[in-house]
PDB file of C-alpha atoms and ligand atoms in Angstrom:
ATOM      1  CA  UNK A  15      41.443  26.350   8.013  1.00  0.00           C
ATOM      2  CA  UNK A  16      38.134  28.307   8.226  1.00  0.00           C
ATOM      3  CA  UNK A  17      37.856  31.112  10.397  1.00  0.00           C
ATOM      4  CA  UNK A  18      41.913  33.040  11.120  1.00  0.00           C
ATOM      5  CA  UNK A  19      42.749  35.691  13.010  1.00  0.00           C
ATOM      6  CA  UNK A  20      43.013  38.797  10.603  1.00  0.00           C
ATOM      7  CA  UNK A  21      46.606  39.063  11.664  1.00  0.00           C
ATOM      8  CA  UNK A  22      47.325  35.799  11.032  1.00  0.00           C
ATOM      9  CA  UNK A  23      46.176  36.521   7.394  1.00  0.00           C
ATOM     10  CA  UNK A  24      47.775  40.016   6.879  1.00  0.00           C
ATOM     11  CA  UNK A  25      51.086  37.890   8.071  1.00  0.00           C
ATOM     12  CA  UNK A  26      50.474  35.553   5.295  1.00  0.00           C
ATOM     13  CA  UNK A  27      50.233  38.399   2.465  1.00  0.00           C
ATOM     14  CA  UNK A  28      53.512  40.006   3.639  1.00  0.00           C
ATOM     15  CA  UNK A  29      55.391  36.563   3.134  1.00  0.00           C
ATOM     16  CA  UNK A  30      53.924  36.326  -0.080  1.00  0.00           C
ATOM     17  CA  UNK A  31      54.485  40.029  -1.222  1.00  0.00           C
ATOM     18  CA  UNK A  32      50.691  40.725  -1.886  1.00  0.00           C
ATOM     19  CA  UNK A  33      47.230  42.355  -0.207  1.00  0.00           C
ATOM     20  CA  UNK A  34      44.305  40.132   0.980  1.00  0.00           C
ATOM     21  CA  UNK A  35      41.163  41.713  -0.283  1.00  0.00           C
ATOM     22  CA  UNK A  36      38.515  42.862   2.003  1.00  0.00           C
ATOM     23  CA  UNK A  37      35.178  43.532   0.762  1.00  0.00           C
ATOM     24  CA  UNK A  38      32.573  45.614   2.916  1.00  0.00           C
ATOM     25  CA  UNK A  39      29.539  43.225   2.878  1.00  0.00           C
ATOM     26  CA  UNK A  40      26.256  44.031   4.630  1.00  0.00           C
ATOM     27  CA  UNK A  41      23.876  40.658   4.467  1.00  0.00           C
ATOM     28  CA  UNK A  42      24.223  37.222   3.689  1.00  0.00           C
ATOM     29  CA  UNK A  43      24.482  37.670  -0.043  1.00  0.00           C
ATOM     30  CA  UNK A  44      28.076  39.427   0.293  1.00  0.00           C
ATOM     31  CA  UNK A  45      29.240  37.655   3.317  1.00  0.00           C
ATOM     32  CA  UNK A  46      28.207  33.859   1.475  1.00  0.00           C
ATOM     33  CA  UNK A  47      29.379  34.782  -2.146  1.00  0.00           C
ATOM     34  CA  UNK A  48      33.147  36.358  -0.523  1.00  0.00           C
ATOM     35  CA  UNK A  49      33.882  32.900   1.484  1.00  0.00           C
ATOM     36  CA  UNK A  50      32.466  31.070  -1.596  1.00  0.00           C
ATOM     37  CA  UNK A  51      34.608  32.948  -4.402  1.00  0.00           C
ATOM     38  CA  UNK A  52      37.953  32.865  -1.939  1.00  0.00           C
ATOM     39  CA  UNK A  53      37.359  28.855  -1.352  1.00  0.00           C
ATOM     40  CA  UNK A  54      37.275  28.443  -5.059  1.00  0.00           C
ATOM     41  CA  UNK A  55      40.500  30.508  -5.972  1.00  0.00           C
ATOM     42  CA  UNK A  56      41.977  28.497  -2.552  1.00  0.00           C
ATOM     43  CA  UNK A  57      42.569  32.662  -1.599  1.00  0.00           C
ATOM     44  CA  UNK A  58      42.679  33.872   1.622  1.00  0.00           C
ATOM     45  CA  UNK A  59      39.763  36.819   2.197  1.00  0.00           C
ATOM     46  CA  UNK A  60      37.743  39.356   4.621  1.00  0.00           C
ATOM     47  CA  UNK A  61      34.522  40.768   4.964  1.00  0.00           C
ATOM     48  CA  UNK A  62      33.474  43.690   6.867  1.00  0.00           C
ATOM     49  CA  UNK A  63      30.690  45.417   8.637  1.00  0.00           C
ATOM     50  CA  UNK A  64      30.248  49.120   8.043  1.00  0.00           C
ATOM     51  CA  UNK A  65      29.196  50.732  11.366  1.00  0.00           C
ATOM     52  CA  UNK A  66      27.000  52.451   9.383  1.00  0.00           C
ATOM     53  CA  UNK A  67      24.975  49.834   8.101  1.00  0.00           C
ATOM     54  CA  UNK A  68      24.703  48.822  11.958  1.00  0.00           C
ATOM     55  CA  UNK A  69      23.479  51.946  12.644  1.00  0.00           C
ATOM     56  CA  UNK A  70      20.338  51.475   9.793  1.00  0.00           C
ATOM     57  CA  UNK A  71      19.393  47.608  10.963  1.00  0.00           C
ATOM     58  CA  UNK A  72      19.614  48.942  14.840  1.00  0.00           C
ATOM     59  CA  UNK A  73      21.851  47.721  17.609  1.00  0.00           C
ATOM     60  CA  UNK A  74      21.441  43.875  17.219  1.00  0.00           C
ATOM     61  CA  UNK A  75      23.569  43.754  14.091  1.00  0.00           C
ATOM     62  CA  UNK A  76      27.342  43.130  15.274  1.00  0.00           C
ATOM     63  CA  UNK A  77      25.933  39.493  17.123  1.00  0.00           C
ATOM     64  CA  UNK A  78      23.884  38.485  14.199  1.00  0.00           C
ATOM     65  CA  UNK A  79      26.975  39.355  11.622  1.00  0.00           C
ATOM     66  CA  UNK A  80      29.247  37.460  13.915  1.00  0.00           C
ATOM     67  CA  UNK A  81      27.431  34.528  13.601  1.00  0.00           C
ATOM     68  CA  UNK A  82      26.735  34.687   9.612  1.00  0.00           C
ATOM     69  CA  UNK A  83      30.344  35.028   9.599  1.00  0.00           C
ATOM     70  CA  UNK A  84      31.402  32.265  11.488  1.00  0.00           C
ATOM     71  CA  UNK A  85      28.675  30.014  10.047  1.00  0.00           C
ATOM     72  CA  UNK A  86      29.523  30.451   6.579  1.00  0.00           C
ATOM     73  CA  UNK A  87      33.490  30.784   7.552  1.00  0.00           C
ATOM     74  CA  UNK A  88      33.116  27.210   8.626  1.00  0.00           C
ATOM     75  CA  UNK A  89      32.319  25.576   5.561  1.00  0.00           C
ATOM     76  CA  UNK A  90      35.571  26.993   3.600  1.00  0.00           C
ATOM     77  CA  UNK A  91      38.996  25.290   4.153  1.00  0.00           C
ATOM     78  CA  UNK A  92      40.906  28.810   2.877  1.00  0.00           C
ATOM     79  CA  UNK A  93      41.984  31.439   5.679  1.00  0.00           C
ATOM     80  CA  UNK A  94      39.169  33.358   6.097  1.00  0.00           C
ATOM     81  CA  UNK A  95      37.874  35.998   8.726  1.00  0.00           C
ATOM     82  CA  UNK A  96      36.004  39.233   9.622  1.00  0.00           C
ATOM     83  CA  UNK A  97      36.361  42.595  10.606  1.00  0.00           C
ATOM     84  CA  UNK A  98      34.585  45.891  12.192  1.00  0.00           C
ATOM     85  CA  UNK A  99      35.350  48.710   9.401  1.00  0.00           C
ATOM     86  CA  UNK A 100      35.784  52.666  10.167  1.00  0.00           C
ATOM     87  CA  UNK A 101      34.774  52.852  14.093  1.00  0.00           C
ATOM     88  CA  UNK A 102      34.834  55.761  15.952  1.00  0.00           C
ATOM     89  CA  UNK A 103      33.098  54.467  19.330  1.00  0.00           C
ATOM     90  CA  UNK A 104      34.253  52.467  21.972  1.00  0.00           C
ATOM     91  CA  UNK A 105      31.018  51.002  22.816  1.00  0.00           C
ATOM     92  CA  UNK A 106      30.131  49.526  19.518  1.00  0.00           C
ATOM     93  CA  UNK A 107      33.684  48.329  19.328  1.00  0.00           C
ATOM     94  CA  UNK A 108      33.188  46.576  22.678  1.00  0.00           C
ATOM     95  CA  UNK A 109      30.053  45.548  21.573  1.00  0.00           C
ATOM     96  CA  UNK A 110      31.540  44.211  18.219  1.00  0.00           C
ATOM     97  CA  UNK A 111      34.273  42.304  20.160  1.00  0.00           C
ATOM     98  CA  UNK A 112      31.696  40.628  22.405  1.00  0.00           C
ATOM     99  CA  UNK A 113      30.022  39.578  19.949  1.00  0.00           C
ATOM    100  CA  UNK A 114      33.027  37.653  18.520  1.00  0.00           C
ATOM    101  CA  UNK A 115      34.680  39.852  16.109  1.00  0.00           C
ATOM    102  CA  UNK A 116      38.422  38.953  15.590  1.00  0.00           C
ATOM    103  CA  UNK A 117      39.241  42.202  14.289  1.00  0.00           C
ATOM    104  CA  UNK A 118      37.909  45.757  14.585  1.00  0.00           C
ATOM    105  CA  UNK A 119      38.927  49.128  13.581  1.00  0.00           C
ATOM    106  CA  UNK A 120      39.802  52.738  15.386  1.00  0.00           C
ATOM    107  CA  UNK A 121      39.241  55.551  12.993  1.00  0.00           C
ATOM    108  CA  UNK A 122      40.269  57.932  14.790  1.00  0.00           C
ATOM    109  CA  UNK A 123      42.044  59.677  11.608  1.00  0.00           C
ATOM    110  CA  UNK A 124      39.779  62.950  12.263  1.00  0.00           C
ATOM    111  CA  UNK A 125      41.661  63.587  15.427  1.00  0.00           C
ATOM    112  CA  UNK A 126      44.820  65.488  16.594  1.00  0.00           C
ATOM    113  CA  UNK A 127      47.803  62.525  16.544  1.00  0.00           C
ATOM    114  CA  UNK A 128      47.989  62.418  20.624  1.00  0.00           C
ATOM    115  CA  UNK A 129      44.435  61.517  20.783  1.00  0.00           C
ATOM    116  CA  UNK A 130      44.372  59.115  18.278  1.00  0.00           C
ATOM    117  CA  UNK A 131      47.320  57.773  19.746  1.00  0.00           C
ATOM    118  CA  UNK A 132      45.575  57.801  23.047  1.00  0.00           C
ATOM    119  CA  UNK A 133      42.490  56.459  22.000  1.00  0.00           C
ATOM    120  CA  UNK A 134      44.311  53.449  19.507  1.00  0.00           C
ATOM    121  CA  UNK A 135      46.054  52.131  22.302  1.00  0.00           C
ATOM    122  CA  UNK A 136      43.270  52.106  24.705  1.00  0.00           C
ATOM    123  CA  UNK A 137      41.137  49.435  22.115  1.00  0.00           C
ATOM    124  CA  UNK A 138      44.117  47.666  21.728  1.00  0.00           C
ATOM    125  CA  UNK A 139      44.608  47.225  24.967  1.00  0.00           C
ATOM    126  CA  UNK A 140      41.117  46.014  25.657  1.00  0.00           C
ATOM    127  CA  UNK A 141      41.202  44.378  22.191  1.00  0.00           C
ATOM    128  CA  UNK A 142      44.270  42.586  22.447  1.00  0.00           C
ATOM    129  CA  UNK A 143      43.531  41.349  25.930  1.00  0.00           C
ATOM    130  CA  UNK A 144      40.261  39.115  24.644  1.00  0.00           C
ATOM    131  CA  UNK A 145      42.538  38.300  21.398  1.00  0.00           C
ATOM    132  CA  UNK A 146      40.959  40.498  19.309  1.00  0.00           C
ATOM    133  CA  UNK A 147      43.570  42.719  16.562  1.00  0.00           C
ATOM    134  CA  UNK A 148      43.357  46.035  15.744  1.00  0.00           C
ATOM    135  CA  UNK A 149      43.283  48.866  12.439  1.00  0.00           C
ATOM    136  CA  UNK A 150      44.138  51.570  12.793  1.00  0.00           C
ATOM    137  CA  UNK A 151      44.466  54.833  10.711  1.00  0.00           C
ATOM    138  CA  UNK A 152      47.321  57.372  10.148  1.00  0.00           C
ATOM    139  CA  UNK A 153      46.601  60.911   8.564  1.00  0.00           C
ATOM    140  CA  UNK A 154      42.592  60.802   6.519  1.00  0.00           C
ATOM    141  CA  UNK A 155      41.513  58.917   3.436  1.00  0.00           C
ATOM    142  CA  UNK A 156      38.373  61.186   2.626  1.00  0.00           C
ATOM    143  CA  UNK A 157      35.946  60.846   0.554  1.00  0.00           C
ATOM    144  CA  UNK A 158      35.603  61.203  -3.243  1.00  0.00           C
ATOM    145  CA  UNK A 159      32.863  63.046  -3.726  1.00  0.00           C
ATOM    146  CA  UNK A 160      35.089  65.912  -2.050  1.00  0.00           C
ATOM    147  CA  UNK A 161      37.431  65.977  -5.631  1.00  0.00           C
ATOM    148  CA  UNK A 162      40.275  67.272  -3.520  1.00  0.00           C
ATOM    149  CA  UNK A 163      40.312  64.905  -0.528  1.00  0.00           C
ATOM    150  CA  UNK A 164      42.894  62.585  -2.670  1.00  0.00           C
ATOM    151  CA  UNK A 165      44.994  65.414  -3.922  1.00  0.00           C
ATOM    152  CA  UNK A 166      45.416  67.154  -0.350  1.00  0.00           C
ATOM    153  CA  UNK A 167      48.733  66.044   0.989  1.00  0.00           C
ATOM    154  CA  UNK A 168      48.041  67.721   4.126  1.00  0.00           C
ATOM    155  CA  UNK A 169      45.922  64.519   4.999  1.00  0.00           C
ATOM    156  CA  UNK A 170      48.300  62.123   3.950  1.00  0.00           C
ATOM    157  CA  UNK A 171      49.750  59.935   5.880  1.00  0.00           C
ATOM    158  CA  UNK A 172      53.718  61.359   6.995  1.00  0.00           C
ATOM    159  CA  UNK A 173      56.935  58.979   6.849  1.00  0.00           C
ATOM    160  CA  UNK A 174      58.165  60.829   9.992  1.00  0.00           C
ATOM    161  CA  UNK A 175      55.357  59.653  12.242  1.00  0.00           C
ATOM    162  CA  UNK A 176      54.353  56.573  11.410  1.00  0.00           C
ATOM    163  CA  UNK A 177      56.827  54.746  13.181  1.00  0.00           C
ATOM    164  CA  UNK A 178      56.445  56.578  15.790  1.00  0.00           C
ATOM    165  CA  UNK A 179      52.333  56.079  15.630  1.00  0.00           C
ATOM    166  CA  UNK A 180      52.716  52.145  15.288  1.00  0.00           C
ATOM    167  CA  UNK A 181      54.826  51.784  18.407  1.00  0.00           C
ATOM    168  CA  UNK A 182      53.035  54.319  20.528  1.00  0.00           C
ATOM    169  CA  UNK A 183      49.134  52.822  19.366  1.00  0.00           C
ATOM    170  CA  UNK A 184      49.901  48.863  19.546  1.00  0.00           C
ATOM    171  CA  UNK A 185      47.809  48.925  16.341  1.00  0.00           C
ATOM    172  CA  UNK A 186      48.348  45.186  14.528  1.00  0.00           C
ATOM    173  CA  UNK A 187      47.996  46.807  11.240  1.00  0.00           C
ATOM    174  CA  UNK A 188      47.396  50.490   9.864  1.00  0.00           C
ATOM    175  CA  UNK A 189      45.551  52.440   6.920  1.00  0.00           C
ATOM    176  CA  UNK A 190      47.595  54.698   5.273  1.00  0.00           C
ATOM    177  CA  UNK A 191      46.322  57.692   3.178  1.00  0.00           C
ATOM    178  CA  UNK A 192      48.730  57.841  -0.017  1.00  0.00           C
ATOM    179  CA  UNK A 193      46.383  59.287  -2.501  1.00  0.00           C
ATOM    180  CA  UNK A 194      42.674  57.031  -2.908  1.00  0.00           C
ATOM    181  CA  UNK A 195      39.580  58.174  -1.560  1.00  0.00           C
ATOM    182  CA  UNK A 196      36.243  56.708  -0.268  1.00  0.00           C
ATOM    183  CA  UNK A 197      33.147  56.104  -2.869  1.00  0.00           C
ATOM    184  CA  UNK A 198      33.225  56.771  -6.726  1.00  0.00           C
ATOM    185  CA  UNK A 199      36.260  59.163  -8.037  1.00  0.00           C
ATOM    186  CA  UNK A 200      35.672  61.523 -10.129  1.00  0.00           C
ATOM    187  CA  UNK A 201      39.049  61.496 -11.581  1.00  0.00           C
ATOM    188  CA  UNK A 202      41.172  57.942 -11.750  1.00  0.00           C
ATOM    189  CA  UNK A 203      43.790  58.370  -8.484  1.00  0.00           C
ATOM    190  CA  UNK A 204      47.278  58.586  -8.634  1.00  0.00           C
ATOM    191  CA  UNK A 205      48.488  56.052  -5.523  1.00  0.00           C
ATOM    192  CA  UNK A 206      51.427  58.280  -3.707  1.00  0.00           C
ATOM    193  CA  UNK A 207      54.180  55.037  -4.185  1.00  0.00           C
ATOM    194  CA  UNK A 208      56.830  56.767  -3.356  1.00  0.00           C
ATOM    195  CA  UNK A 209      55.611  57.750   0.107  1.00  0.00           C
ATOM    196  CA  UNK A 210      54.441  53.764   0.579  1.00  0.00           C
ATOM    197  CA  UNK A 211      57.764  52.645  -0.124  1.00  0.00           C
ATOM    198  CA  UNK A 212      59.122  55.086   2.768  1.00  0.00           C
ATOM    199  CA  UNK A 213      56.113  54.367   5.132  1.00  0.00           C
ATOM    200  CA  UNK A 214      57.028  50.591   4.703  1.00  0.00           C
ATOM    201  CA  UNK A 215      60.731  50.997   5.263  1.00  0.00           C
ATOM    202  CA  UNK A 216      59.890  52.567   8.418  1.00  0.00           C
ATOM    203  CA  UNK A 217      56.957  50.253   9.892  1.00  0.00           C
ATOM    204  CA  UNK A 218      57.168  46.573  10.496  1.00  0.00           C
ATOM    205  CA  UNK A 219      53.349  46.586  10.788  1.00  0.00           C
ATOM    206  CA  UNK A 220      50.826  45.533   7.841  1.00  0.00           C
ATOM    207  CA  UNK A 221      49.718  48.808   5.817  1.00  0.00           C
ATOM    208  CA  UNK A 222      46.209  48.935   4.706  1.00  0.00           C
ATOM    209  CA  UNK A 223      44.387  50.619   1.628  1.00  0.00           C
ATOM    210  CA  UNK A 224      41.392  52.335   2.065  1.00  0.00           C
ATOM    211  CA  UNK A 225      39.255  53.914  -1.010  1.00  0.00           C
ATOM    212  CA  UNK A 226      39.638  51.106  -3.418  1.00  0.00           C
ATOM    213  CA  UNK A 227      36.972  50.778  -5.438  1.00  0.00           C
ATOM    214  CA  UNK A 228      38.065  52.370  -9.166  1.00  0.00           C
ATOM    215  CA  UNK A 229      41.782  52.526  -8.463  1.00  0.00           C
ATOM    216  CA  UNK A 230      43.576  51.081 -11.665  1.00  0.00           C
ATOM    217  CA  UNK A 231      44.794  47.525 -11.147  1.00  0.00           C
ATOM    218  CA  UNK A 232      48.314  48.529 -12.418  1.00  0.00           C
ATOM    219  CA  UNK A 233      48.499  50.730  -9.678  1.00  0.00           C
ATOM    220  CA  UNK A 234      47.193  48.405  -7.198  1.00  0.00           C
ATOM    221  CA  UNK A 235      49.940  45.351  -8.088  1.00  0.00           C
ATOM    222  CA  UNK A 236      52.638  47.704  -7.572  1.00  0.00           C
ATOM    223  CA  UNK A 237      51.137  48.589  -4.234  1.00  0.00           C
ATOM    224  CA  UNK A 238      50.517  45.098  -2.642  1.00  0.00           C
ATOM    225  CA  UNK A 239      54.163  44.767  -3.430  1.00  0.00           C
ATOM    226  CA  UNK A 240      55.198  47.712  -1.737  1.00  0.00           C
ATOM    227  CA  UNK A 241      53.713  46.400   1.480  1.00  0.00           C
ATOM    228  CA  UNK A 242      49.876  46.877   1.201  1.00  0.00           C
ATOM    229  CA  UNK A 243      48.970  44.029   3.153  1.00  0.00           C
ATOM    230  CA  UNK A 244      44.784  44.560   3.352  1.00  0.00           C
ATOM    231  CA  UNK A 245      43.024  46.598   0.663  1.00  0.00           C
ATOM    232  CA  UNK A 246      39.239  47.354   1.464  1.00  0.00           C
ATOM    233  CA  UNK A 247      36.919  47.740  -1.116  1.00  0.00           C
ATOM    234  CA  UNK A 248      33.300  48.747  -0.790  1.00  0.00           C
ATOM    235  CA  UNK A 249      31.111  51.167  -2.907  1.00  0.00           C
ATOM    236  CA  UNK A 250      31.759  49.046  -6.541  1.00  0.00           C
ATOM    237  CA  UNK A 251      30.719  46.075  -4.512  1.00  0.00           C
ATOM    238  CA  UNK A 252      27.764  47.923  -3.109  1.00  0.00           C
ATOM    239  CA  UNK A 253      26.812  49.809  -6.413  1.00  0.00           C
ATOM    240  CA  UNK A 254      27.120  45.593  -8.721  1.00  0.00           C
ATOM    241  CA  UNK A 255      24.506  44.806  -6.036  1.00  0.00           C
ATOM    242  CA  UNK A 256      22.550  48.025  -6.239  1.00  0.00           C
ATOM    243  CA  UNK A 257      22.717  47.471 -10.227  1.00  0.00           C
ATOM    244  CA  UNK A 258      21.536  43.734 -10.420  1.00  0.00           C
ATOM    245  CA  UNK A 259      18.909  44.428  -7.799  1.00  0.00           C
ATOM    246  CA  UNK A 260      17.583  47.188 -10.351  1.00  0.00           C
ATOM    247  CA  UNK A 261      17.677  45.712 -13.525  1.00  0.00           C
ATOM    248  CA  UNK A 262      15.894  42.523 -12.164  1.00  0.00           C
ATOM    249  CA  UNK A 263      13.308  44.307 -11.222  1.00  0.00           C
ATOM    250  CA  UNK A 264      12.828  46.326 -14.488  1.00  0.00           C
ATOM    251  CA  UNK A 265      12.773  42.737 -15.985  1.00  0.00           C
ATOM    252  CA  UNK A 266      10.912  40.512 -13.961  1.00  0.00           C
ATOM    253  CA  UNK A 267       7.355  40.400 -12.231  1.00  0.00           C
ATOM    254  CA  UNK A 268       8.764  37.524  -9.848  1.00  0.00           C
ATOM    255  CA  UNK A 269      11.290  38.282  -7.430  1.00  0.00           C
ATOM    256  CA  UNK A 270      11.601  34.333  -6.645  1.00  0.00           C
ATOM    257  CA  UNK A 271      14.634  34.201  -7.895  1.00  0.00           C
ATOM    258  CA  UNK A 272      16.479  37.589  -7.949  1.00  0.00           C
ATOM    259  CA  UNK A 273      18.895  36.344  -5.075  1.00  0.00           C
ATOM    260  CA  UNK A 274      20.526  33.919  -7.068  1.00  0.00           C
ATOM    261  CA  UNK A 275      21.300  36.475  -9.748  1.00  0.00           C
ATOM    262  CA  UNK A 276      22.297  38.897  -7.200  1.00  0.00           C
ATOM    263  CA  UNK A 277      24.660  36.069  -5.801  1.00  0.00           C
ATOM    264  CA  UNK A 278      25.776  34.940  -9.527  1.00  0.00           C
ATOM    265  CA  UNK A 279      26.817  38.597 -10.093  1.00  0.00           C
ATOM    266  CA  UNK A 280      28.612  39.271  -7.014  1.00  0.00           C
ATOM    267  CA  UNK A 281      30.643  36.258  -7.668  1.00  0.00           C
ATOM    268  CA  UNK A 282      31.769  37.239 -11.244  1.00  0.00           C
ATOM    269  CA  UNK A 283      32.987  40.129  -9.884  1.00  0.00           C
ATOM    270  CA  UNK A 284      35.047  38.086  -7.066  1.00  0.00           C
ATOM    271  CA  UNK A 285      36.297  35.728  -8.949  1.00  0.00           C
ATOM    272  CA  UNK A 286      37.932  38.436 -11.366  1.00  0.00           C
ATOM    273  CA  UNK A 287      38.748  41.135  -8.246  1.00  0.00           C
ATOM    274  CA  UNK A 288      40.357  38.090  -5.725  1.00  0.00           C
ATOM    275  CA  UNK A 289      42.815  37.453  -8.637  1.00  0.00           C
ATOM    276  CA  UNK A 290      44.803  40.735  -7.667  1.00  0.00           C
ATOM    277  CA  UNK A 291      45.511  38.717  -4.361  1.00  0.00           C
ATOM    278  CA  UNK A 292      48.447  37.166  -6.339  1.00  0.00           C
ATOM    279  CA  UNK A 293      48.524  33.558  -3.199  1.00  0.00           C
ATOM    280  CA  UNK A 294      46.935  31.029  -3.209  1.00  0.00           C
ATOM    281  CA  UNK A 295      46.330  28.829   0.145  1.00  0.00           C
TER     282      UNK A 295
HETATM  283 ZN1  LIG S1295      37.770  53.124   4.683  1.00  0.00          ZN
END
């Protein structure tokens, strides 16, 4: 099956009643150990680029992460695929599509709705014209550093509009702001289910979960069932790496090796994470 189009894989968690798992992955390491770990479990998964990480390798990055995608996509039979996280600017989006990404992302959460209405629905329309599906995101997931970012309901995401916002943007999927946060909390969240449950009962389109790394798996089960469809994950992902890159090197004079550890960690960790994807492929 190999490389899928993203919304050919969100449709595939709805008709199972569960969340694919998308991990933000920066270099070979992630990307490879992901595709690995989901081929195993015979679970569908993502990866995805973090503009910002473009930003620090320079502007060559969306072509050669395309290509490490759909390389290492190719060797898995499970639905796999990849996809352009938090994006605020057409260009690199353009670029990113280009380059043969089958999915990208708007941000444009930071906005007033009409423009990020207006701006949604002009990527789809480019995006969905070379086959390309887009994210998009309705009121803010912050960040967690900022303790009250998941407690401010002003920035969550409102029943009334959403509807509205999926019909108006031509978005294939959108992320929803119910209560996580980006980065490390500082106090466990408390996912706003209630206000899923309405969202979903008024959109037919795939909701997506933002801010997932330390959210309690009890509360995550509930919420792939309540139409999460894609839940991104990034900094505990990041921070394993960060950690096994660090204690090799307080441990060892060689760094021969310190990839395959890095890649034996990173897989432990998937192979226990993927299992709150509750199909199998
Ligand atoms: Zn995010």
């Amino acid at each position: 099956m190999a490389l899928v189009r993203v919304r050919e894989i969100l449709k595939m968690a709805d008709a199972a009643n569960t969340s694919v798992i998308a991990f933000n992955s920066s270099d070979f390491n992630m990307i490879h150990s992901v595709f690995k770990i989901a081929e195993e479990l015979k679970k569908p998964a993502l990866v995805m680029l973090d503009p910002r990480h473009a930003a620090l390798w320079g502007w060559g990055t969306p072509e050669i992460y395309a290509k490490m995608c759909i390389e290492e996509a190719a060797k898995v039979d499970v639905p796999v695929s990849f996809h352009l996280d938090h994006c605020m600017d057409f260009d690199f989006i353009m670029r990113a599509i280009k380059a043969g990404f089958p999915s990208v992302m708007y941000d444009g959460s930071m906005l007033s709705y009409e423009e990020n209405v207006k701006n949604t629905a002009e990527v789809a329309r480019v995006a969905h014209a070379m086959g390309v599906d887009v994210e998009a995101e309705l009121g803010h997931v912050g960040f967690a550093a900022n303790e009250t970012d998941q407690d401010d309901l002003d920035l969550y995401t409102k029943v009334d509009v959403a509807a509205r916002f999926c019909e108006e943007s031509h978005c294939d999927s959108v992320a929803v702001a119910i209560g996580t946060a980006h980065g490390f909390y500082k106090k466990t969240p408390k996912l706003d289910l209630q206000r899923l449950q309405e969202i979903n009962a008024a959109v037919d389109t795939p909701l997506v979960l933002h801010g997932g790394s330390g959210v309690p798996d009890d509360q995550l089960e509930k919420a792939f069932t309540m139409g999460i469809n894609k839940f991104n994950v990034g900094t505990e992902y990041f921070y394993l790496y960060f950690q096994t890159v660090k204690e090799y090197c307080q441990n060892h004079e060689d760094i021969f090796d310190m990839q395959m550890l890095v890649q034996e960690r990173l897989q432990d960790y998937l192979r226990q994470k993927l299992q709150l994807c509750t199909m199998t492929v």
